[in-house]
Short mmCIF file of C-alpha atoms and ligand atoms in Angstrom, two decimals:
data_model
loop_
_atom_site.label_atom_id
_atom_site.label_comp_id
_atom_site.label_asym_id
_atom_site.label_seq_id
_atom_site.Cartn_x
_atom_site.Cartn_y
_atom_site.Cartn_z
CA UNK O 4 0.00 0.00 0.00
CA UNK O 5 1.13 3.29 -0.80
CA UNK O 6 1.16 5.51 2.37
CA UNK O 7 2.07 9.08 3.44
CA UNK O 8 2.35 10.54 6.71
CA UNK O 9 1.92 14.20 7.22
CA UNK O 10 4.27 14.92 9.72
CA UNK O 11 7.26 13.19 10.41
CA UNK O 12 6.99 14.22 14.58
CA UNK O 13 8.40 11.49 16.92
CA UNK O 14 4.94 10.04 16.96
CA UNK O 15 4.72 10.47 12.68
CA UNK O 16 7.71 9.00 12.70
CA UNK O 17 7.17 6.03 14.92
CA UNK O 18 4.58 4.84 12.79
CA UNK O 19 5.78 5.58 9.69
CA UNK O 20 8.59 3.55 10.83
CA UNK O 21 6.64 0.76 11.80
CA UNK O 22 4.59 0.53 8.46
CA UNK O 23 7.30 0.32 6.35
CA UNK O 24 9.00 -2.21 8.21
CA UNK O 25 5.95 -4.22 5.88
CA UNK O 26 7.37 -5.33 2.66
CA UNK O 27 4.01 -4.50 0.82
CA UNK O 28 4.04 -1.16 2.16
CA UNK O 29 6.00 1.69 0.20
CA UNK O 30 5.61 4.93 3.12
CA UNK O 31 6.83 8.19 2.40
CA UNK O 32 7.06 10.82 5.69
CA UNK O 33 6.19 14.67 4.27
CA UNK O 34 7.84 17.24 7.11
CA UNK O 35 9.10 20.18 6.28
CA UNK O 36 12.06 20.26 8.44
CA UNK O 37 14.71 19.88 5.90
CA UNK O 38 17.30 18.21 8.14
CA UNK O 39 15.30 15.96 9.74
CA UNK O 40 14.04 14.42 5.94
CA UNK O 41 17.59 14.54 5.19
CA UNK O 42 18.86 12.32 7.74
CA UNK O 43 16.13 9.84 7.27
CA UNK O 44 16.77 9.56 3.53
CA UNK O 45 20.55 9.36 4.06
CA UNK O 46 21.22 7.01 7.88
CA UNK O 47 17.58 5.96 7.74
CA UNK O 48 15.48 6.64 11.13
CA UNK O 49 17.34 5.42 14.23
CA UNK O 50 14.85 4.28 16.88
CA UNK O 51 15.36 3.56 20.37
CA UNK O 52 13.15 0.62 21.77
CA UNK O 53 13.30 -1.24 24.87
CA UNK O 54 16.88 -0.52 25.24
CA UNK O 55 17.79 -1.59 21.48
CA UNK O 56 18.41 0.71 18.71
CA UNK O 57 16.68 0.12 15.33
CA UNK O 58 17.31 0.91 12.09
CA UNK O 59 14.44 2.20 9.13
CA UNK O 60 16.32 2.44 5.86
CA UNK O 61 12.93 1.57 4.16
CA UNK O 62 11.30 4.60 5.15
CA UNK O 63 11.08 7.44 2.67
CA UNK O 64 11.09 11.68 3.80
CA UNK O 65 10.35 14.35 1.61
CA UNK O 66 9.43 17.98 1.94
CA UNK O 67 7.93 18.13 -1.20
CA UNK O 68 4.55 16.28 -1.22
CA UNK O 69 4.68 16.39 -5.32
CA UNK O 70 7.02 13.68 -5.97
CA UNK O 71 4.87 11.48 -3.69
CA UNK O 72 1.49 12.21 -5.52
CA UNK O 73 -1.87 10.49 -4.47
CA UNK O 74 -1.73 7.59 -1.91
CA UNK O 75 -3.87 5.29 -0.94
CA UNK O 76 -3.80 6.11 2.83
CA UNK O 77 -2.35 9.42 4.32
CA UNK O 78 -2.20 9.38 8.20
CA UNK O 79 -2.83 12.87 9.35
CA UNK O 80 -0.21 13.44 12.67
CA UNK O 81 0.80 17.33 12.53
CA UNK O 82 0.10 19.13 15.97
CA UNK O 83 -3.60 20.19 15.58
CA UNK O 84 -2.36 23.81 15.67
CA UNK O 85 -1.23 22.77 12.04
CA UNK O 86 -3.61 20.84 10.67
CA UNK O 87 -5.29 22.96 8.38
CA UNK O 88 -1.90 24.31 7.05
CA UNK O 89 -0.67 20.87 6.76
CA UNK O 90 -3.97 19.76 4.94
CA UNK O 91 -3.31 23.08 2.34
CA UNK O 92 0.16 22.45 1.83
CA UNK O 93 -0.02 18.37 1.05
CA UNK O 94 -3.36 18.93 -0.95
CA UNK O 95 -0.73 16.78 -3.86
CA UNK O 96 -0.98 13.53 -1.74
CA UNK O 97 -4.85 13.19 -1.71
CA UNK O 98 -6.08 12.07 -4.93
CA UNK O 99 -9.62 11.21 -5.21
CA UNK O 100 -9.49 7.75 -3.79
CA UNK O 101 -7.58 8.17 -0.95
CA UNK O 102 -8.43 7.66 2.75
CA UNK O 103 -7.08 9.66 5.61
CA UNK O 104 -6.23 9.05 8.67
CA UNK O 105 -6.37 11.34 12.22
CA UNK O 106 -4.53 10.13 14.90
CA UNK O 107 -3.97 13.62 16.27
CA UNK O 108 -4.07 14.85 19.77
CA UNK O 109 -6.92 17.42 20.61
CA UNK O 110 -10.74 18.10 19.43
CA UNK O 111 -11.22 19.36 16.04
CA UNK O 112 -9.16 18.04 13.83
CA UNK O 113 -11.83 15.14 11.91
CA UNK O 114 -13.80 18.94 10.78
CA UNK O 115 -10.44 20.61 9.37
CA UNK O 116 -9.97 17.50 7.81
CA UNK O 117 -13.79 17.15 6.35
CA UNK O 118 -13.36 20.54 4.68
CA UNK O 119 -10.77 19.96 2.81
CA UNK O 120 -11.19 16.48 1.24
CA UNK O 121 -14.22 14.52 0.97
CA UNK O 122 -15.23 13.98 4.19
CA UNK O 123 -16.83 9.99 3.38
CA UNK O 124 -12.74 9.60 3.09
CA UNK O 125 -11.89 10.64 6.40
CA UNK O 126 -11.45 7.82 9.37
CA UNK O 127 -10.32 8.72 13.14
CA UNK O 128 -8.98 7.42 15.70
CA UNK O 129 -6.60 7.39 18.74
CA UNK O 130 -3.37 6.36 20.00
CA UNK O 131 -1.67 5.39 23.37
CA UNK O 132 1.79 5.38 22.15
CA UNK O 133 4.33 7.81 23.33
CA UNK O 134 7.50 8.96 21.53
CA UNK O 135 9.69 11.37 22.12
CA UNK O 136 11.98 13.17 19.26
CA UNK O 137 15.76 13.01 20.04
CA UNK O 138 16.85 15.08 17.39
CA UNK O 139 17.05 15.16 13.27
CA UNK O 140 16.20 11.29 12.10
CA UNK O 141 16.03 9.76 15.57
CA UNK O 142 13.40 9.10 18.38
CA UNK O 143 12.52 6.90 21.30
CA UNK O 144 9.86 5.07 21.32
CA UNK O 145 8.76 6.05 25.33
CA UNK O 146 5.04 4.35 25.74
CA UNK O 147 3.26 1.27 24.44
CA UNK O 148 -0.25 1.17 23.75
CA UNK O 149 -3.73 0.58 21.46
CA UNK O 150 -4.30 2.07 18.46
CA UNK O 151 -8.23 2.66 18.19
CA UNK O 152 -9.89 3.67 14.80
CA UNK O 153 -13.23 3.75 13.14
CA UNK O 154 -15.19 5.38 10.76
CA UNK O 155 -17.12 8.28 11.47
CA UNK O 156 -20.29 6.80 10.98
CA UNK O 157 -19.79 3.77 13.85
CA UNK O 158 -19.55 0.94 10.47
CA UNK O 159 -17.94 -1.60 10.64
CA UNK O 160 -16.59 -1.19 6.83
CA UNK O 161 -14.21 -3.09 4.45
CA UNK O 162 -11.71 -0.22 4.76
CA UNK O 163 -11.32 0.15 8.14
CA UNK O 164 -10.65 -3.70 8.43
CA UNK O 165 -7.88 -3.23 5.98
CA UNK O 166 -6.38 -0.46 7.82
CA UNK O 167 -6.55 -2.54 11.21
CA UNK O 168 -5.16 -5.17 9.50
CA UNK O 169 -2.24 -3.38 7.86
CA UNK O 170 -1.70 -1.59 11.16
CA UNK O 171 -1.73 -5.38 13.26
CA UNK O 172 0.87 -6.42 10.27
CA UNK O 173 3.04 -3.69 11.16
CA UNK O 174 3.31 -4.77 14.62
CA UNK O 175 1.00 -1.99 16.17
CA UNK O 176 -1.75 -3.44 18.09
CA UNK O 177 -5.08 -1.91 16.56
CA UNK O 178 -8.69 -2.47 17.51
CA UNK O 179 -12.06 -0.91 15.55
CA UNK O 180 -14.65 0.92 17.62
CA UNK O 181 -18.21 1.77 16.64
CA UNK O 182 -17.75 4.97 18.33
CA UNK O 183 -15.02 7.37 17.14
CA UNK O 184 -16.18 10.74 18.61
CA UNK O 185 -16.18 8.68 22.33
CA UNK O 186 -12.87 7.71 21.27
CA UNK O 187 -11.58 11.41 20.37
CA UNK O 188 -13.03 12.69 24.06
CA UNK O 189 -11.86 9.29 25.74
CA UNK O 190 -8.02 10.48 24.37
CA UNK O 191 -8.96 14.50 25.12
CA UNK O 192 -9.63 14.09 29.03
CA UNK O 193 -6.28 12.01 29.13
CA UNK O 194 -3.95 15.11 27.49
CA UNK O 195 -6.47 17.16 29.85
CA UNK O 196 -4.89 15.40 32.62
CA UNK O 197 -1.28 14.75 31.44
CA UNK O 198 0.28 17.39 29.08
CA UNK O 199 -0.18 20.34 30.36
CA UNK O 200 1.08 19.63 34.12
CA UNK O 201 4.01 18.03 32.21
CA UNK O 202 4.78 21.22 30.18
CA UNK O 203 4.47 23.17 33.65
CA UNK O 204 6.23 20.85 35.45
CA UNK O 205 8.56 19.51 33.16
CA UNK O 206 7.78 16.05 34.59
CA UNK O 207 7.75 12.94 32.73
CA UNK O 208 4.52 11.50 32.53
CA UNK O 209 4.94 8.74 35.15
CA UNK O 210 6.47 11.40 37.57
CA UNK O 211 3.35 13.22 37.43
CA UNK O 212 1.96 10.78 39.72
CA UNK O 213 4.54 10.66 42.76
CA UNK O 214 3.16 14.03 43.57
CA UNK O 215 0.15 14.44 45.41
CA UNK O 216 -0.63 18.35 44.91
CA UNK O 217 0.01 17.52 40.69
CA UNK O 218 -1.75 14.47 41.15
CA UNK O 219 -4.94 16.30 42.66
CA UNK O 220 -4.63 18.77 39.97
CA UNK O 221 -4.76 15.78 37.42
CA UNK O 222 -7.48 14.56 38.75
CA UNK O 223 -9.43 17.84 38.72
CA UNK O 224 -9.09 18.86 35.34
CA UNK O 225 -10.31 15.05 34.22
CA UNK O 226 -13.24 15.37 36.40
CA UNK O 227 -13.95 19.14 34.64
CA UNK O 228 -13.42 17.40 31.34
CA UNK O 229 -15.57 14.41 32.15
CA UNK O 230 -18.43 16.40 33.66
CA UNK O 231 -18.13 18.54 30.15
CA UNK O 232 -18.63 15.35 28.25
CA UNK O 233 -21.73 13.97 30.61
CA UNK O 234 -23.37 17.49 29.77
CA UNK O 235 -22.84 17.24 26.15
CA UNK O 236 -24.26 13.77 25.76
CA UNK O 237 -20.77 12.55 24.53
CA UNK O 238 -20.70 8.42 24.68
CA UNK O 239 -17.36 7.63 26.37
CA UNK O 240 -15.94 4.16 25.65
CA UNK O 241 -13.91 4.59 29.19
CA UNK O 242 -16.13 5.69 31.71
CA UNK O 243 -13.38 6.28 34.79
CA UNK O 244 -11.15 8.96 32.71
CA UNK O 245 -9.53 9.36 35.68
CA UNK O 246 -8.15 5.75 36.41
CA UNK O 247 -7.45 5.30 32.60
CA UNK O 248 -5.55 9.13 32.36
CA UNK O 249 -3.48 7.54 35.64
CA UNK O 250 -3.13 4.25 33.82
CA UNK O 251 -1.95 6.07 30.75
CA UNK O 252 0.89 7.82 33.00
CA UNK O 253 2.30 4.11 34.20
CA UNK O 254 2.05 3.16 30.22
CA UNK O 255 4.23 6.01 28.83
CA UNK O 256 5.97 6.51 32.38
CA UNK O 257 9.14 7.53 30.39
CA UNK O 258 7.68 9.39 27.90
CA UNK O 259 8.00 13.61 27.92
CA UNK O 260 4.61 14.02 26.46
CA UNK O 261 4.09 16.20 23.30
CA UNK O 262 3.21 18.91 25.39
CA UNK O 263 6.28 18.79 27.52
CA UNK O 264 8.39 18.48 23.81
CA UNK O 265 7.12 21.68 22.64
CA UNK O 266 7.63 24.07 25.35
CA UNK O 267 10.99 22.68 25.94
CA UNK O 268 11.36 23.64 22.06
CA UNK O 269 9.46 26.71 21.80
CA UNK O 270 6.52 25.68 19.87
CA UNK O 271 3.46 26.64 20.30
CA UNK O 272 1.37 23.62 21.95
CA UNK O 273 -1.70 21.88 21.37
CA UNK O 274 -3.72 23.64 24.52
CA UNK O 275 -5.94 25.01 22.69
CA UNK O 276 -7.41 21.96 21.52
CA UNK O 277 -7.25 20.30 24.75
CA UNK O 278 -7.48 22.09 27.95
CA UNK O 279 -8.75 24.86 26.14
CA UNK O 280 -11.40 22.44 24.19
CA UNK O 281 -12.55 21.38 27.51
CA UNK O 282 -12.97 25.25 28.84
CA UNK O 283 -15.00 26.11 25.28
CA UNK O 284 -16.80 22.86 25.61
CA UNK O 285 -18.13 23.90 28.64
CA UNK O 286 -19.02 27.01 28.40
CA UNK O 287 -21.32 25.51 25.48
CA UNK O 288 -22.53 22.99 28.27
CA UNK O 289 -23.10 25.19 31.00
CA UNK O 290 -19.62 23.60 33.17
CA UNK O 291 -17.58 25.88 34.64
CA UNK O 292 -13.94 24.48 34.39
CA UNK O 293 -11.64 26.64 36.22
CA UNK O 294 -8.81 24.12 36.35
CA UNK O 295 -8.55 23.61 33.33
CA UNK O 296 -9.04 27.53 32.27
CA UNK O 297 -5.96 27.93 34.79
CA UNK O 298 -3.78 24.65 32.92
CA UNK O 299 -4.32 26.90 29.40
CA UNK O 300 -3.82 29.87 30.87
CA UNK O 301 -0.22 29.07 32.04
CA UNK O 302 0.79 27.24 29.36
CA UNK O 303 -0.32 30.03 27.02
CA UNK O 304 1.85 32.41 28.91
CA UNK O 305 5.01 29.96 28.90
CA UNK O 306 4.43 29.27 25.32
CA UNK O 307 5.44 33.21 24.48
CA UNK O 308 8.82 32.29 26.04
CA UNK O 309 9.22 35.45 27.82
CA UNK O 310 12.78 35.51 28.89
O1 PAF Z 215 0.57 13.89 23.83
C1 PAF Z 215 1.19 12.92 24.30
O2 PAF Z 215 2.35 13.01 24.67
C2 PAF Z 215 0.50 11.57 24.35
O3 PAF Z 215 -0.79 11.72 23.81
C3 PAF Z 215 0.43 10.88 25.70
C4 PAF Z 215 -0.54 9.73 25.65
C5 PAF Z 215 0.02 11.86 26.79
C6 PAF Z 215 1.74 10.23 26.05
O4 PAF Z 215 2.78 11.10 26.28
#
């Protein structure tokens, strides 16, 4: 199958990696840092695993989404601050058969998506992985976990069986839900409770939990973000959000989440599509959500890295 990703990030570039360990599978990464598609194309992308170091010499990079043309699958994993940008500048990799794919953090992104190609082409889902970017053509791969996907429409199609199926082949464990926008919220209230205490406390995730005044806060802004999703009628697949956003810490207990990655950078973050989802959400619900309007807050103010 040919396969692009859009956006070669640590966690682009973990599955990227992954897929075209397939032999079927021809995967091209689009980025458009220059010296990170260099190294790829020249040393391949190093990853660090369980202690071992792998090697990807398969797997293609390119800043120029042209000389990759239409796939069949394009897996959408820019930040969600980028999405619509990234869906603008790749338009040459979706022809009028292909399928993408959001895996991205945050609420919003299956809309940016919809406008721009035809939505009946666009699946979603989630992932519990963690990886963490080391540098140009190199990451760790920090926390294991499910992929989730599914149509928008809950059915159980021919397509999305393929894509499980290609995803299982490539070694990532994948499951299909009936119920992608639980999914989406199921993922939101866990960045609720991890990234932004990690970008504020530069902790790794599993740290977050050896503290008990970061660990109430945790707890707070998932119970905000779960009341949020009671009042808007939203069908979680994980009811406790709480226990799972803890579990999730343990999982990727190594891992310096996305958020944590970007401030240390000086990107701009995702918080607006995740604490500051859960503060717009509620407002449309009726929830008042000062926790997490204090989370975005302070990350907004850190992510204009006044000096
Ligand atoms: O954004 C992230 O870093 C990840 O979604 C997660 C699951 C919090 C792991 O670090």
């Amino acid at each position: 199958m040919k396969i692009a990703v859009v956006g070669a990030g640590a966690m682009g570039c973990l599955y990227g990696a992954k897929l075209s360990a397939v032999e079927s599978n021809q995967v091209t990464l689009l980025d458009v840092w220059q010296e990170h598609v260099d190294a790829i194309n020249v040393n391949g992308l190093e990853m660090e695993e369980k202690g071992e170091i792998l090697n990807y010499g398969q797997l293609m990079a390119t800043s120029n989404p042209a000389s990759v043309g239409p796939v069949d699958l394009a897996i959408i994993f820019v930040k969600s601050t980028l999405t619509a940008a990234a869906m603008e500048s790749n338009q040459a990799v979706f022809g009028p058969e292909t399928i993408a794919l959001t895996l991205q953090n945050g609420l919003g992104n299956v809309d940016i998506i919809s406008s721009h190609i035809n939505p009946d082409h666009v699946l979603a889902g989630t992932t519990a992985h963690g990886a963490t970017m080391l540098g140009p053509g190199k990451i760790r791969h920090a926390g294991f976990g499910k992929t989730i996907i599914g149509e928008l429409n809950g059915q159980l199609t021919e397509r999305i069986s393929l894509v499980e199926g290609l995803f299982q082949e490539a070694g990532l464990e994948t499951e299909v839900s009936d119920n992608v926008v639980g999914l989406i919220w199921d993922k939101l209230l866990v960045n609720t409770g991890i990234n932004a205490l990690t970008g504020l406390t530069g902790l790794e995730n599993g740290k977050l939990l050896q503290y008990p005044e970061i660990l109430q806060l945790m707890e707070e802004a998932v119970r905000e973000g779960l009341e949020v999703a009671h009042a808007l009628g939203i069908r979680l697949n994980i009811p406790d959000g709480v226990s799972h956003t803890k579990e999730v810490c343990q999982a990727t207990a190594a891992n310096r989440s996305s958020m944590l990655q970007d401030i240390t950078n000086g990107k701009q973050t995702e918080i607006d599509m995740i604490n500051g989802a859960i503060v717009r959400e509620g407002e449309k619900a009726g929830v008042s959500t000062p926790v997490n309007h204090t989370l975005t807050n302070l990350i907004k103010f850190l992510q204009r890295n006044v000096k």
